Amino acid sequence: MTQEFPVITVDGPSGSGKGTICSLLARELGWSLLDSGALYRLVALAARHHGVALDDEAALVVLAAHLDVQFLTGQTGDVQIILEGEEVTDTIRTEECGADASRVAALGPVRDALLERQRAFVAEPGLIADGRDMGTVVFPDAMLKVYLTASAEERAKRRYNQLINKGLGASLQAITEDIRARDARDMGRSVAPLKPAEDAIKLDTTTMSIDEVLAEVLEQARHKGLR
């Protein structure tokens, strides 16, 4: 498939910094943003709003195909998520929404509908796509593909600090173990496993600041004529 407008994909495991980098890239370039990791949660929340049962595959496919969502970028790399005109950034991060999202994600036809919905995010002047299979499955013809990673220990530390700064209790050891288990699941799954695209630029962000990562990706974009 060939996109009408340019796409930059940023893939990588949880905690690698891709969410913040994608938001800052979208602001810097003036492009649209797709946070693909939020989509199953958004379908689950839309189902709750519209009274659709989580085992009603046909109705969920319709919701997924026509999901009315916007991702708005903030000054510091934060993202606001708007579903049908309502701000739901925190709502979709609840345990309840996560559990519902897992049920939704298990339905093949819903996954297929969301694949097409993700591709429909491409718009003028371009799209920044954040996820785990953006460069390998969703946008294989993207003009620039980036794969961010970092050590499990560093990613756990980042997540731990986020939670502590929000006044939430956290165990660094438990977070580290959870991240390692999630990596194993994501990299070992049979459908769209987490891995760099063959033509992706790979960046290990373990010892890099957000500003350093952003500068490197923008430089790669410049090389591709995207800024």
GROMACS .gro file of C-alpha atoms in nm:
model
  227
    1MET     CA    1   0.000   0.000   0.000
    2THR     CA    2   0.115   0.357  -0.070
    3GLN     CA    3   0.017   0.655   0.147
    4GLU     CA    4  -0.110   0.975  -0.013
    5PHE     CA    5   0.072   1.176   0.256
    6PRO     CA    6   0.397   1.096   0.441
    7VAL     CA    7   0.402   0.880   0.754
    8ILE     CA    8   0.666   0.846   1.026
    9THR     CA    9   0.625   0.533   1.236
   10VAL     CA   10   0.770   0.500   1.586
   11ASP     CA   11   0.754   0.149   1.731
   12GLY     CA   12   0.903  -0.004   2.042
   13PRO     CA   13   0.828  -0.162   2.377
   14SER     CA   14   0.647   0.005   2.666
   15GLY     CA   15   0.859   0.270   2.838
   16SER     CA   16   1.095   0.331   2.548
   17GLY     CA   17   0.979   0.692   2.520
   18LYS     CA   18   0.785   0.659   2.197
   19GLY     CA   19   0.466   0.824   2.325
   20THR     CA   20   0.641   1.143   2.432
   21ILE     CA   21   0.861   1.149   2.122
   22CYS     CA   22   0.562   1.103   1.890
   23SER     CA   23   0.371   1.386   2.056
   24LEU     CA   24   0.671   1.620   2.032
   25LEU     CA   25   0.734   1.518   1.669
   26ALA     CA   26   0.371   1.589   1.580
   27ARG     CA   27   0.397   1.936   1.739
   28GLU     CA   28   0.733   2.013   1.577
   29LEU     CA   29   0.624   1.908   1.228
   30GLY     CA   30   0.260   2.017   1.255
   31TRP     CA   31   0.145   1.664   1.166
   32SER     CA   32  -0.142   1.450   1.292
   33LEU     CA   33  -0.084   1.192   1.564
   34LEU     CA   34  -0.203   0.832   1.601
   35ASP     CA   35  -0.164   0.659   1.939
   36SER     CA   36  -0.247   0.308   1.822
   37GLY     CA   37  -0.208   0.159   2.168
   38ALA     CA   38  -0.515   0.351   2.288
   39LEU     CA   39  -0.751   0.226   2.017
   40TYR     CA   40  -0.871  -0.099   2.177
   41ARG     CA   41  -0.940   0.089   2.500
   42LEU     CA   42  -1.130   0.350   2.300
   43VAL     CA   43  -1.342   0.087   2.127
   44ALA     CA   44  -1.416  -0.067   2.466
   45LEU     CA   45  -1.514   0.271   2.611
   46ALA     CA   46  -1.726   0.355   2.303
   47ALA     CA   47  -1.903   0.021   2.346
   48ARG     CA   48  -1.984   0.109   2.707
   49HIS     CA   49  -2.111   0.454   2.603
   50HIS     CA   50  -2.338   0.306   2.335
   51GLY     CA   51  -2.457   0.005   2.535
   52VAL     CA   52  -2.283  -0.245   2.306
   53ALA     CA   53  -2.201  -0.583   2.463
   54LEU     CA   54  -1.834  -0.685   2.447
   55ASP     CA   55  -1.931  -1.014   2.278
   56ASP     CA   56  -2.138  -0.841   2.008
   57GLU     CA   57  -1.873  -0.876   1.739
   58ALA     CA   58  -2.075  -0.719   1.456
   59ALA     CA   59  -2.159  -0.406   1.656
   60LEU     CA   60  -1.801  -0.373   1.780
   61VAL     CA   61  -1.673  -0.390   1.421
   62VAL     CA   62  -1.900  -0.097   1.330
   63LEU     CA   63  -1.773   0.103   1.630
   64ALA     CA   64  -1.411   0.027   1.543
   65ALA     CA   65  -1.451   0.118   1.177
   66HIS     CA   66  -1.613   0.454   1.258
   67LEU     CA   67  -1.428   0.544   1.579
   68ASP     CA   68  -1.454   0.922   1.629
   69VAL     CA   69  -1.127   1.000   1.804
   70GLN     CA   70  -0.865   1.276   1.806
   71PHE     CA   71  -0.517   1.280   1.959
   72LEU     CA   72  -0.416   1.635   2.058
   73THR     CA   73  -0.053   1.711   2.142
   74GLY     CA   74   0.055   1.917   2.442
   75GLN     CA   75   0.356   2.143   2.495
   76THR     CA   76   0.558   1.889   2.696
   77GLY     CA   77   0.482   1.570   2.508
   78ASP     CA   78   0.152   1.494   2.677
   79VAL     CA   79  -0.143   1.381   2.465
   80GLN     CA   80  -0.512   1.456   2.511
   81ILE     CA   81  -0.749   1.191   2.376
   82ILE     CA   82  -1.093   1.304   2.259
   83LEU     CA   83  -1.365   1.043   2.196
   84GLU     CA   84  -1.684   1.169   2.034
   85GLY     CA   85  -1.608   1.520   2.160
   86GLU     CA   86  -1.533   1.411   2.519
   87GLU     CA   87  -1.189   1.418   2.680
   88VAL     CA   88  -1.116   1.060   2.793
   89THR     CA   89  -0.737   1.059   2.844
   90ASP     CA   90  -0.754   0.933   3.202
   91THR     CA   91  -1.079   0.736   3.165
   92ILE     CA   92  -0.927   0.486   2.921
   93ARG     CA   93  -0.634   0.415   3.156
   94THR     CA   94  -0.851   0.258   3.427
   95GLU     CA   95  -0.815  -0.112   3.510
   96GLU     CA   96  -1.179  -0.168   3.406
   97CYS     CA   97  -1.123  -0.018   3.061
   98GLY     CA   98  -0.803  -0.221   3.023
   99ALA     CA   99  -0.986  -0.544   3.101
  100ASP     CA  100  -1.259  -0.456   2.849
  101ALA     CA  101  -0.994  -0.371   2.590
  102SER     CA  102  -0.837  -0.717   2.627
  103ARG     CA  103  -1.170  -0.877   2.539
  104VAL     CA  104  -1.214  -0.648   2.239
  105ALA     CA  105  -0.860  -0.714   2.113
  106ALA     CA  106  -0.924  -1.090   2.107
  107LEU     CA  107  -1.180  -1.049   1.826
  108GLY     CA  108  -1.020  -1.089   1.481
  109PRO     CA  109  -1.282  -0.890   1.284
  110VAL     CA  110  -1.243  -0.598   1.528
  111ARG     CA  111  -0.866  -0.607   1.478
  112ASP     CA  112  -0.920  -0.600   1.100
  113ALA     CA  113  -1.158  -0.304   1.126
  114LEU     CA  114  -0.910  -0.114   1.342
  115LEU     CA  115  -0.630  -0.181   1.094
  116GLU     CA  116  -0.825   0.007   0.828
  117ARG     CA  117  -0.928   0.276   1.077
  118GLN     CA  118  -0.560   0.334   1.164
  119ARG     CA  119  -0.471   0.379   0.798
  120ALA     CA  120  -0.753   0.635   0.769
  121PHE     CA  121  -0.564   0.861   1.012
  122VAL     CA  122  -0.322   0.955   0.734
  123ALA     CA  123  -0.392   1.318   0.646
  124GLU     CA  124  -0.222   1.628   0.508
  125PRO     CA  125   0.055   1.723   0.578
  126GLY     CA  126   0.154   1.390   0.740
  127LEU     CA  127   0.107   1.142   1.026
  128ILE     CA  128   0.316   1.035   1.324
  129ALA     CA  129   0.212   0.678   1.414
  130ASP     CA  130   0.299   0.544   1.760
  131GLY     CA  131   0.272   0.173   1.834
  132ARG     CA  132   0.422  -0.172   1.817
  133ASP     CA  133   0.353  -0.278   1.458
  134MET     CA  134   0.319   0.055   1.278
  135GLY     CA  135   0.625   0.008   1.057
  136THR     CA  136   0.587  -0.366   1.007
  137VAL     CA  137   0.211  -0.412   0.953
  138VAL     CA  138   0.004  -0.093   0.947
  139PHE     CA  139   0.228   0.139   0.743
  140PRO     CA  140   0.489  -0.081   0.571
  141ASP     CA  141   0.555   0.195   0.313
  142ALA     CA  142   0.619   0.470   0.568
  143MET     CA  143   0.889   0.714   0.456
  144LEU     CA  144   1.067   0.698   0.793
  145LYS     CA  145   1.049   0.414   1.045
  146VAL     CA  146   1.196   0.447   1.392
  147TYR     CA  147   1.232   0.174   1.653
  148LEU     CA  148   1.301   0.293   2.008
  149THR     CA  149   1.418   0.064   2.284
  150ALA     CA  150   1.582   0.084   2.626
  151SER     CA  151   1.685  -0.163   2.892
  152ALA     CA  152   1.404  -0.317   3.095
  153GLU     CA  153   1.557  -0.166   3.409
  154GLU     CA  154   1.557   0.186   3.265
  155ARG     CA  155   1.202   0.153   3.132
  156ALA     CA  156   1.085   0.027   3.470
  157LYS     CA  157   1.256   0.322   3.641
  158ARG     CA  158   1.077   0.566   3.410
  159ARG     CA  159   0.740   0.407   3.481
  160TYR     CA  160   0.812   0.398   3.855
  161ASN     CA  161   0.899   0.770   3.857
  162GLN     CA  162   0.582   0.853   3.661
  163LEU     CA  163   0.368   0.676   3.920
  164ILE     CA  164   0.551   0.826   4.219
  165ASN     CA  165   0.520   1.176   4.068
  166LYS     CA  166   0.144   1.120   4.042
  167GLY     CA  167   0.133   1.030   4.410
  168LEU     CA  168   0.068   0.662   4.340
  169GLY     CA  169   0.235   0.373   4.519
  170ALA     CA  170   0.462   0.150   4.310
  171SER     CA  171   0.716  -0.130   4.337
  172LEU     CA  172   1.018  -0.096   4.110
  173GLN     CA  173   1.082  -0.471   4.121
  174ALA     CA  174   0.720  -0.554   4.029
  175ILE     CA  175   0.724  -0.303   3.742
  176THR     CA  176   1.052  -0.448   3.610
  177GLU     CA  177   0.911  -0.802   3.618
  178ASP     CA  178   0.591  -0.686   3.448
  179ILE     CA  179   0.786  -0.513   3.170
  180ARG     CA  180   0.998  -0.823   3.106
  181ALA     CA  181   0.684  -1.040   3.091
  182ARG     CA  182   0.513  -0.796   2.857
  183ASP     CA  183   0.818  -0.785   2.629
  184ALA     CA  184   0.815  -1.165   2.607
  185ARG     CA  185   0.443  -1.165   2.519
  186ASP     CA  186   0.473  -0.886   2.262
  187MET     CA  187   0.780  -1.028   2.092
  188GLY     CA  188   0.659  -1.387   2.099
  189ARG     CA  189   0.302  -1.349   1.973
  190SER     CA  190   0.214  -1.507   1.640
  191VAL     CA  191   0.026  -1.205   1.500
  192ALA     CA  192   0.226  -0.885   1.441
  193PRO     CA  193   0.504  -0.953   1.695
  194LEU     CA  194   0.697  -0.656   1.832
  195LYS     CA  195   1.013  -0.620   1.623
  196PRO     CA  196   1.189  -0.349   1.423
  197ALA     CA  197   1.101  -0.317   1.056
  198GLU     CA  198   1.396  -0.419   0.840
  199ASP     CA  199   1.440  -0.059   0.724
  200ALA     CA  200   1.383   0.104   1.064
  201ILE     CA  201   1.627   0.339   1.236
  202LYS     CA  202   1.701   0.176   1.572
  203LEU     CA  203   1.769   0.397   1.875
  204ASP     CA  204   1.857   0.271   2.223
  205THR     CA  205   1.726   0.547   2.452
  206THR     CA  206   1.863   0.399   2.778
  207THR     CA  207   2.113   0.680   2.828
  208MET     CA  208   1.949   0.943   2.604
  209SER     CA  209   1.739   1.239   2.711
  210ILE     CA  210   1.405   1.313   2.542
  211ASP     CA  211   1.567   1.616   2.373
  212GLU     CA  212   1.849   1.401   2.234
  213VAL     CA  213   1.607   1.141   2.098
  214LEU     CA  214   1.387   1.409   1.943
  215ALA     CA  215   1.687   1.579   1.780
  216GLU     CA  216   1.805   1.248   1.630
  217VAL     CA  217   1.463   1.160   1.487
  218LEU     CA  218   1.420   1.510   1.345
  219GLU     CA  219   1.762   1.479   1.181
  220GLN     CA  220   1.655   1.148   1.025
  221ALA     CA  221   1.336   1.317   0.903
  222ARG     CA  222   1.545   1.595   0.748
  223HIS     CA  223   1.755   1.335   0.564
  224LYS     CA  224   1.432   1.194   0.420
  225GLY     CA  225   1.314   1.541   0.311
  226LEU     CA  226   1.028   1.539   0.562
  227ARG     CA  227   1.104   1.880   0.718
   0.00000   0.00000   0.00000
